[in-house]
Amino acid sequence: MNYDVIVIGAGPAGSIAAKTAAEKGLNVLLVEKRQEIGVPVRCAEGVSKEAISRFVDVDRKWIAAEVKGAKVYSPDGTEVQMTEEMAGDEVGFVLERKIFDRYLAKLAGRAGADVVVKTTATGIERGKDGLKVNFRRMGEEFSEEAKIIIGADGVESRVGKWAGIDTTLKTDELEVCVQYLMTGIEFDPEYSYFWFGNEIAPGGYVWLFPKGNSTANVGIGILPKMAKLSAREYLDNFVKENYSEGEVIEMVAGGVPVKGPVKTAVADNVMLAGDAARHSDPITGGGIANAMKAGFFAGGVAAEAIEKGDYSKKMLAKYDELWKNDFGKSLHRNKILQQKLIKMDDKTLNTLAHSIAGYDLQEFSVKRLVTELIKKNPKLLWDLKKVFI
Amino acid sequence: MRRRTKKKNDRRIVIDRYRCAYCGACISVCKYNANELVETFLSINEDECNTCMTCIRVCPMKALSLEVKK
């Protein structure tokens, strides 16, 4: 079988890419290496309502909880609150990724894409007009041909490496994460929580995302370059200190790229999307919204390329342009912010928090928080002014 | 892929299967394209591995270590 497009990886980027391409009439294969789409989850599951609603009709089945804002804590426990409501509605979703990811894959399938699971791509070979992708499925080797490959194969992406796009991360370009799904703990279910500090989470933060009654994702991301212990040890210390009454009913680990925008996510016949293209946000670590956008752009550009019969890097560069002009700007901005933030000691973080202690910012966004901090601390944050205001 | 700079046959990276949570962090930092997450099974190709130990540093579960043969 000859495909127009083979999408490798059935996460949010891959499934939206496959759905988009299939809806435009292309012959699409969506391949997932795991036997179950959506598991194991490697995610804190928080996403803005607006980002999701752009691409799919919201289905309660994959919403675990809704939040209206965040409580952010500096190392000495100073609280800053962000609360936002849109016409009385919550602005943030905490997803049930196991169900959400399957839902997206189902949409791709319904749009006409072929979907296979428990199938690993093992390499690509270039032909005269397209690519041959080699697969392994339950020990059996086979290959499929395609004009375009969309690599949506996550943080551990290999498609980029095969195609000559170097996406290797350095130890200060990756947040390593561990997360517990905890139950029997107390928190305000209308808020997400974030704790900062070099002792708590060097180069990252601890989060709590509500998932319903007294149950929440409690997790940590740290920068290996700055850490003395493993992510799991930092999280255990935090949980022991703060939520020792709770029970851990699930444990997951993950790696989140915080590289900022890559120079290019395309090569001849190849586009990368989502974590594979290091599209996750360098400050929040959030990746779902950007991944879905990237998948949408990649699927659209694939359709154009097929129509023109041109799958060259030059043609596919249009995809680079699309994601860079969209969320590429915030990746760039937040990378600068991240570089600044990781150099701050706990005393500085406390000083910043004190300057807006007790505030409720009425908006749930990094930009709003940083803008307020710049206003109160112009000298300390002068270099952020040009990128944020 | 960058060229291997050195190769020490007496060193290798060992995976503690009881600790590995198959997150893929180690693969994202490997310059030598030496590791792969086969579904939830981490594998290291020792012919490609340079034992640079970057993967050990990033593992959130402390599942990787260096073994030096005597």
Coordinates of C-alpha atoms in Angstrom, one line a residue:
Chain A
M1 CA 0.0 0.0 0.0
N2 CA 1.3 3.4 -0.9
Y3 CA 0.3 6.2 1.5
D4 CA 0.3 9.9 1.0
V5 CA 1.2 10.5 4.6
I6 CA 2.4 8.2 7.4
V7 CA 2.1 9.7 10.9
I8 CA 4.3 8.2 13.5
G9 CA 2.9 8.5 17.0
A10 CA -0.7 8.8 18.1
G11 CA -0.6 11.5 20.7
P12 CA -2.4 14.8 20.3
A13 CA 0.0 16.0 17.6
G14 CA -0.1 12.8 15.6
S15 CA -3.8 12.2 15.8
I16 CA -4.7 15.8 14.8
A17 CA -2.2 15.7 12.0
A18 CA -3.7 12.4 10.7
K19 CA -7.3 13.7 11.1
T20 CA -6.5 16.9 9.3
A21 CA -4.7 15.2 6.4
A22 CA -7.4 12.6 6.1
E23 CA -10.2 15.2 6.1
K24 CA -8.4 16.8 3.1
G25 CA -8.7 13.5 1.3
L26 CA -5.2 12.2 1.7
N27 CA -4.4 8.5 2.2
V28 CA -3.1 8.4 5.7
L29 CA -1.6 5.8 8.1
L30 CA -1.4 6.6 11.8
V31 CA 1.0 4.4 13.7
E32 CA 1.3 4.0 17.5
K33 CA 4.1 1.9 19.0
R34 CA 2.2 1.1 22.2
Q35 CA -0.5 -1.4 22.4
E36 CA -2.8 1.1 24.1
I37 CA -3.1 4.6 22.8
G38 CA -2.9 7.1 25.7
V39 CA -1.0 5.0 28.2
P40 CA 1.2 5.2 30.1
V41 CA 0.3 8.9 30.6
R42 CA 3.4 11.1 30.8
C43 CA 1.6 14.4 31.5
A44 CA 0.2 16.6 34.2
E45 CA -3.0 16.9 32.0
G46 CA -3.7 20.6 32.4
V47 CA -4.7 22.6 29.3
S48 CA -6.6 25.7 28.6
K49 CA -10.2 25.3 27.6
E50 CA -9.8 27.7 24.6
A51 CA -6.9 25.6 23.2
I52 CA -8.9 22.4 23.2
S53 CA -12.1 23.9 21.9
R54 CA -10.3 25.1 18.8
F55 CA -9.9 21.6 17.5
V56 CA -12.5 19.3 19.0
D57 CA -15.9 19.5 20.5
V58 CA -15.6 19.1 24.3
D59 CA -16.7 15.8 25.6
R60 CA -17.2 15.4 29.3
K61 CA -15.8 11.9 29.1
W62 CA -12.3 13.1 29.0
I63 CA -12.5 16.0 31.4
A64 CA -11.4 15.1 34.9
A65 CA -11.9 18.5 36.4
E66 CA -12.1 22.2 35.6
V67 CA -10.2 25.0 37.2
K68 CA -10.6 28.7 37.3
G69 CA -7.0 29.7 38.1
A70 CA -3.8 29.0 39.9
K71 CA -2.2 29.5 43.2
V72 CA 1.6 30.1 42.9
Y73 CA 3.9 29.8 45.8
S74 CA 7.4 31.2 46.3
P75 CA 10.0 29.3 48.4
D76 CA 8.9 31.0 51.7
G77 CA 5.3 30.1 51.0
T78 CA 4.1 33.5 49.8
E79 CA 1.0 33.1 47.7
V80 CA 0.0 34.8 44.4
Q81 CA -3.3 33.9 43.0
M82 CA -4.6 34.1 39.4
T83 CA -8.4 33.7 38.9
E84 CA -10.1 33.9 35.6
E85 CA -13.6 33.2 34.5
M86 CA -15.1 33.5 31.1
A87 CA -18.8 34.4 31.4
G88 CA -18.9 32.5 34.8
D89 CA -17.1 29.5 33.3
E90 CA -13.8 27.9 34.3
V91 CA -10.9 28.5 32.0
G92 CA -8.8 25.4 32.5
F93 CA -9.3 21.7 32.0
V94 CA -7.6 18.9 33.6
L95 CA -7.9 16.1 31.1
E96 CA -8.1 12.3 31.4
R97 CA -5.4 11.7 28.8
K98 CA -6.1 8.0 28.6
I99 CA -9.5 8.8 27.2
F100 CA -8.6 12.0 25.5
D101 CA -5.8 10.5 23.3
R102 CA -8.0 7.6 22.3
Y103 CA -10.8 10.0 21.4
L104 CA -8.4 12.0 19.1
A105 CA -7.2 8.8 17.5
K106 CA -10.8 7.8 16.9
L107 CA -11.4 11.1 15.2
A108 CA -8.5 10.4 12.9
G109 CA -9.8 7.0 12.1
R110 CA -13.3 8.3 11.5
A111 CA -11.9 10.9 9.1
G112 CA -10.5 8.0 7.1
A113 CA -7.0 7.4 8.4
D114 CA -5.8 3.8 8.8
V115 CA -4.7 3.3 12.5
V116 CA -2.4 0.6 13.8
V117 CA -1.1 0.0 17.3
K118 CA 1.7 -2.0 18.8
T119 CA 3.7 -1.1 15.7
T120 CA 7.1 0.5 15.9
A121 CA 8.9 2.5 13.2
T122 CA 12.5 1.3 13.0
G123 CA 13.9 3.5 10.3
I124 CA 13.3 5.3 7.0
E125 CA 14.9 4.8 3.6
R126 CA 14.8 7.4 0.9
G127 CA 13.4 6.4 -2.5
K128 CA 13.2 8.5 -5.7
D129 CA 9.8 10.0 -4.9
G130 CA 9.2 9.3 -1.3
L131 CA 10.2 7.4 1.7
K132 CA 10.1 3.8 2.8
V133 CA 9.3 3.4 6.5
N134 CA 10.4 0.2 8.1
F135 CA 8.2 -1.2 10.9
R136 CA 8.3 -3.9 13.5
R137 CA 5.0 -5.4 14.7
M138 CA 5.1 -8.2 17.2
G139 CA 8.4 -9.4 15.9
E140 CA 7.4 -9.2 12.3
E141 CA 9.3 -6.7 10.0
F142 CA 7.5 -4.9 7.2
S143 CA 7.6 -1.6 5.4
E144 CA 5.2 1.0 3.9
E145 CA 5.9 3.7 1.4
A146 CA 4.8 7.3 1.8
K147 CA 5.4 10.7 0.2
I148 CA 5.4 12.5 3.5
I149 CA 6.2 11.4 7.1
I150 CA 5.0 13.3 10.1
G151 CA 7.1 12.5 13.1
A152 CA 4.9 12.9 16.2
D153 CA 6.9 10.4 18.1
G154 CA 7.3 12.3 21.3
V155 CA 10.1 13.3 23.5
E156 CA 12.0 10.1 22.5
S157 CA 11.6 11.0 18.9
R158 CA 13.7 9.1 16.4
V159 CA 12.1 10.3 13.2
G160 CA 14.0 13.6 13.3
K161 CA 17.3 11.9 13.9
W162 CA 16.7 9.6 10.9
A163 CA 15.8 12.6 8.7
G164 CA 18.8 14.6 9.8
I165 CA 17.0 17.1 12.0
D166 CA 19.1 17.3 15.2
T167 CA 16.7 17.5 18.1
T168 CA 19.0 16.1 20.7
L169 CA 18.4 17.9 24.0
K170 CA 21.1 19.1 26.4
T171 CA 20.7 18.6 30.2
D172 CA 19.4 22.1 30.5
E173 CA 16.9 21.7 27.7
L174 CA 14.8 18.9 29.3
E175 CA 12.6 18.9 32.4
V176 CA 12.5 15.5 33.9
C177 CA 9.3 14.7 35.7
V178 CA 7.7 12.3 38.1
Q179 CA 4.0 12.5 39.0
Y180 CA 1.8 10.8 41.5
L181 CA -1.9 10.5 41.2
M182 CA -2.8 11.1 44.8
T183 CA -6.0 10.6 46.7
G184 CA -7.2 11.6 50.1
I185 CA -5.5 15.0 50.1
E186 CA -6.9 18.5 50.8
F187 CA -6.8 21.3 48.3
D188 CA -9.1 23.8 46.7
P189 CA -10.5 21.9 43.7
E190 CA -11.0 25.1 41.7
Y191 CA -7.3 25.9 41.5
S192 CA -4.1 24.4 40.1
Y193 CA -1.1 24.8 42.4
F194 CA 2.5 25.7 41.6
W195 CA 5.4 25.7 44.0
F196 CA 8.8 27.2 43.1
G197 CA 12.2 27.0 44.8
N198 CA 15.7 25.7 44.3
E199 CA 15.4 23.3 47.3
I200 CA 11.9 22.1 46.2
A201 CA 12.4 21.8 42.4
P202 CA 15.7 23.1 41.0
G203 CA 15.1 24.6 37.6
G204 CA 11.4 23.6 37.6
Y205 CA 8.4 23.5 39.9
V206 CA 6.1 21.2 41.8
W207 CA 2.5 21.2 40.5
L208 CA -0.9 20.0 41.7
F209 CA -3.7 19.6 39.2
P210 CA -7.1 18.6 40.6
K211 CA -8.7 15.5 39.1
G212 CA -11.9 15.5 41.1
N213 CA -12.8 14.9 44.7
S214 CA -9.7 14.9 46.9
T215 CA -7.7 13.4 44.0
A216 CA -5.0 15.2 42.1
N217 CA -1.9 14.9 39.9
V218 CA 1.0 15.9 42.2
G219 CA 4.1 16.1 40.2
I220 CA 7.5 17.6 39.7
G221 CA 9.8 18.8 36.9
I222 CA 13.4 19.5 37.4
L223 CA 16.4 20.5 35.2
P224 CA 18.9 17.7 35.5
K225 CA 21.7 20.2 35.1
M226 CA 20.8 21.9 38.3
A227 CA 19.6 19.0 40.4
K228 CA 21.4 17.2 43.1
L229 CA 18.8 14.4 43.5
S230 CA 16.6 12.5 41.1
A231 CA 13.1 13.9 40.3
R232 CA 11.5 11.2 42.3
E233 CA 13.5 12.0 45.4
Y234 CA 12.6 15.7 45.2
L235 CA 8.9 14.7 44.8
D236 CA 9.0 12.3 47.7
N237 CA 10.5 15.0 49.9
F238 CA 7.7 17.4 48.9
V239 CA 4.9 14.9 49.4
K240 CA 6.3 13.8 52.8
E241 CA 6.3 17.5 53.8
N242 CA 2.9 18.5 52.4
Y243 CA 0.7 15.6 51.6
S244 CA 1.8 12.8 53.8
E245 CA -1.8 11.9 54.5
G246 CA -2.5 11.0 50.9
E247 CA -2.2 7.7 49.0
V248 CA -0.4 7.3 45.7
I249 CA -2.6 5.4 43.3
E250 CA -0.5 5.9 40.2
M251 CA 3.1 6.8 39.4
V252 CA 4.3 8.1 36.0
A253 CA 7.5 9.6 34.7
G254 CA 8.2 11.9 31.8
G255 CA 10.6 14.1 30.0
V256 CA 9.5 17.5 28.8
P257 CA 11.5 19.5 26.2
V258 CA 12.2 23.1 27.3
K259 CA 14.5 23.9 24.4
G260 CA 12.6 26.8 23.0
P261 CA 11.9 27.0 19.2
V262 CA 14.0 24.7 17.1
K263 CA 15.5 26.2 13.9
T264 CA 13.5 23.9 11.7
A265 CA 11.1 21.0 12.1
V266 CA 11.3 19.9 8.5
A267 CA 13.5 18.0 6.1
D268 CA 12.8 16.6 2.6
N269 CA 9.5 14.6 2.9
V270 CA 9.5 14.9 6.7
M271 CA 7.8 17.2 9.3
L272 CA 8.0 16.9 13.1
A273 CA 5.2 17.9 15.4
G274 CA 4.6 18.2 19.2
D275 CA 7.3 17.0 21.6
A276 CA 9.2 15.5 18.7
A277 CA 9.7 19.0 17.4
R278 CA 10.3 20.3 21.0
H279 CA 7.1 22.3 20.8
S280 CA 6.4 22.1 24.6
D281 CA 6.5 25.4 26.5
P282 CA 9.8 26.2 28.2
I283 CA 8.1 27.8 31.2
T284 CA 5.0 25.8 31.9
G285 CA 6.1 22.5 30.2
G286 CA 2.6 22.4 28.7
G287 CA 2.6 20.6 25.4
I288 CA -0.9 19.6 24.4
A289 CA -2.1 22.9 23.0
N290 CA 1.0 23.5 20.8
A291 CA 1.0 19.8 19.8
M292 CA -2.6 20.0 18.5
K293 CA -1.8 23.2 16.6
A294 CA 1.3 21.7 15.1
G295 CA -0.5 18.6 14.0
F296 CA -3.2 20.8 12.4
F297 CA -0.6 22.8 10.5
A298 CA 1.4 19.8 9.5
G299 CA -1.7 18.0 8.2
G300 CA -2.7 21.0 6.2
V301 CA 0.8 21.6 4.7
A302 CA 0.9 17.9 3.8
A303 CA -2.2 18.2 1.8
E304 CA -0.9 21.2 -0.1
A305 CA 2.4 19.4 -0.8
I306 CA 0.6 16.4 -2.1
E307 CA -1.6 18.6 -4.3
K308 CA 1.5 20.2 -5.8
G309 CA 3.5 17.0 -6.0
D310 CA 6.3 18.7 -4.1
Y311 CA 7.5 17.2 -0.9
S312 CA 10.8 19.0 -0.7
K313 CA 12.2 20.7 2.4
K314 CA 11.6 24.0 0.7
M315 CA 7.9 23.3 0.2
L316 CA 7.4 21.9 3.7
A317 CA 9.1 25.0 5.2
K318 CA 5.7 26.5 5.0
Y319 CA 4.9 24.4 8.1
D320 CA 7.9 25.9 9.9
E321 CA 6.5 29.3 9.1
L322 CA 3.0 28.5 10.4
W323 CA 4.0 27.2 13.8
K324 CA 6.7 29.8 14.3
N325 CA 4.3 32.6 13.5
D326 CA 1.8 31.1 15.9
F327 CA 3.1 29.6 19.1
G328 CA 6.8 29.9 18.1
K329 CA 6.7 33.4 19.5
S330 CA 5.6 32.3 22.9
L331 CA 8.2 29.5 22.9
H332 CA 10.9 32.1 22.2
R333 CA 9.6 34.5 24.8
N334 CA 9.2 31.9 27.5
K335 CA 12.6 30.4 26.7
I336 CA 14.1 33.8 27.6
L337 CA 12.0 33.9 30.8
Q338 CA 13.1 30.4 31.7
Q339 CA 16.8 31.3 31.3
K340 CA 16.2 34.2 33.7
L341 CA 14.1 32.2 36.2
I342 CA 16.5 29.3 36.6
K343 CA 19.3 31.7 37.6
M344 CA 17.3 33.2 40.4
D345 CA 18.0 32.1 44.0
D346 CA 15.3 31.6 46.5
K347 CA 15.8 35.0 48.0
T348 CA 15.1 36.7 44.7
L349 CA 12.0 34.5 44.0
N350 CA 10.7 35.5 47.5
T351 CA 11.3 39.2 46.7
L352 CA 9.3 38.9 43.5
A353 CA 6.5 37.1 45.2
H354 CA 6.4 39.7 48.1
S355 CA 6.0 42.4 45.5
I356 CA 2.6 41.1 44.5
A357 CA 1.7 39.0 47.6
G358 CA -2.0 38.6 48.1
Y359 CA -2.8 39.8 44.6
D360 CA -5.4 38.1 42.5
L361 CA -4.4 38.8 38.9
Q362 CA -7.8 38.1 37.3
E363 CA -6.1 36.3 34.5
F364 CA -4.7 32.8 34.3
S365 CA -1.5 33.3 32.2
V366 CA 2.2 33.5 32.4
K367 CA 2.3 36.7 30.5
R368 CA -0.1 38.4 32.9
L369 CA 1.9 37.3 35.9
V370 CA 5.3 38.3 34.5
T371 CA 3.9 41.7 33.3
E372 CA 2.8 42.4 36.8
L373 CA 6.2 41.4 38.2
I374 CA 8.0 43.6 35.8
K375 CA 5.9 46.6 36.8
K376 CA 6.7 46.1 40.5
N377 CA 10.4 45.1 39.9
P378 CA 11.6 47.0 36.9
K379 CA 15.2 46.9 37.8
L380 CA 15.4 43.2 38.6
L381 CA 13.5 42.3 35.5
W382 CA 14.5 45.0 33.1
D383 CA 15.7 42.6 30.5
L384 CA 12.3 40.9 30.3
K385 CA 10.6 44.1 29.5
K386 CA 11.3 44.2 25.8
V387 CA 10.0 40.6 25.3
F388 CA 6.9 40.9 27.5
I389 CA 5.6 44.4 27.3
Chain B
M1 CA 24.5 11.6 14.2
R2 CA 27.8 12.7 15.7
R3 CA 30.8 10.5 15.5
R4 CA 31.8 8.4 18.4
T5 CA 34.9 9.9 20.1
K6 CA 35.9 7.0 22.2
K7 CA 34.9 3.5 23.0
K8 CA 35.6 1.8 26.2
N9 CA 34.8 -1.9 26.1
D10 CA 35.0 -2.2 29.8
R11 CA 32.2 0.2 30.5
R12 CA 28.5 -0.1 29.8
I13 CA 25.2 1.5 30.9
V14 CA 23.0 -0.8 32.9
I15 CA 19.2 -0.5 33.1
D16 CA 17.4 -1.4 36.4
R17 CA 14.2 -2.7 35.0
Y18 CA 12.5 -2.5 38.3
R19 CA 13.0 1.2 38.5
C20 CA 12.6 2.3 34.8
A21 CA 9.3 4.1 34.3
Y22 CA 9.8 4.1 30.5
C23 CA 9.5 7.9 30.1
G24 CA 12.0 8.3 27.3
A25 CA 14.0 11.2 28.9
C26 CA 17.2 9.3 28.3
I27 CA 16.5 8.9 24.6
S28 CA 16.0 12.6 24.1
V29 CA 19.5 13.5 25.3
C30 CA 21.4 10.7 23.6
K31 CA 23.8 12.1 21.0
Y32 CA 24.6 8.7 19.7
N33 CA 21.1 7.5 18.9
A34 CA 22.0 4.5 21.0
N35 CA 18.8 3.9 22.9
E36 CA 15.2 3.2 22.0
L37 CA 11.9 2.9 23.8
V38 CA 10.3 -0.3 22.4
E39 CA 6.8 0.3 23.7
T40 CA 7.6 0.4 27.4
F41 CA 10.9 -1.5 27.1
L42 CA 14.1 0.6 27.1
S43 CA 16.9 -0.9 25.1
I44 CA 20.5 0.3 24.7
N45 CA 22.5 -0.6 21.7
E46 CA 26.0 -1.0 23.2
D47 CA 27.7 -0.8 19.9
E48 CA 26.5 2.8 19.5
C49 CA 26.7 3.8 23.2
N50 CA 29.6 6.0 24.1
T51 CA 29.0 5.7 27.9
C52 CA 28.9 9.5 28.1
M53 CA 26.5 9.0 31.0
T54 CA 24.2 11.9 30.0
C55 CA 21.3 9.5 30.3
I56 CA 22.2 8.6 33.8
R57 CA 22.1 12.2 34.8
V58 CA 18.6 12.8 33.4
C59 CA 16.8 9.7 34.6
P60 CA 14.1 10.7 37.0
M61 CA 13.9 7.3 38.5
K62 CA 17.6 6.6 39.0
A63 CA 17.2 3.5 36.8
L64 CA 20.4 3.9 34.9
S65 CA 24.0 3.3 36.1
L66 CA 27.4 2.8 34.8
E67 CA 29.0 -0.7 35.1
V68 CA 32.7 -0.9 34.9
K69 CA 34.0 -4.4 34.3
K70 CA 37.1 -5.4 36.2

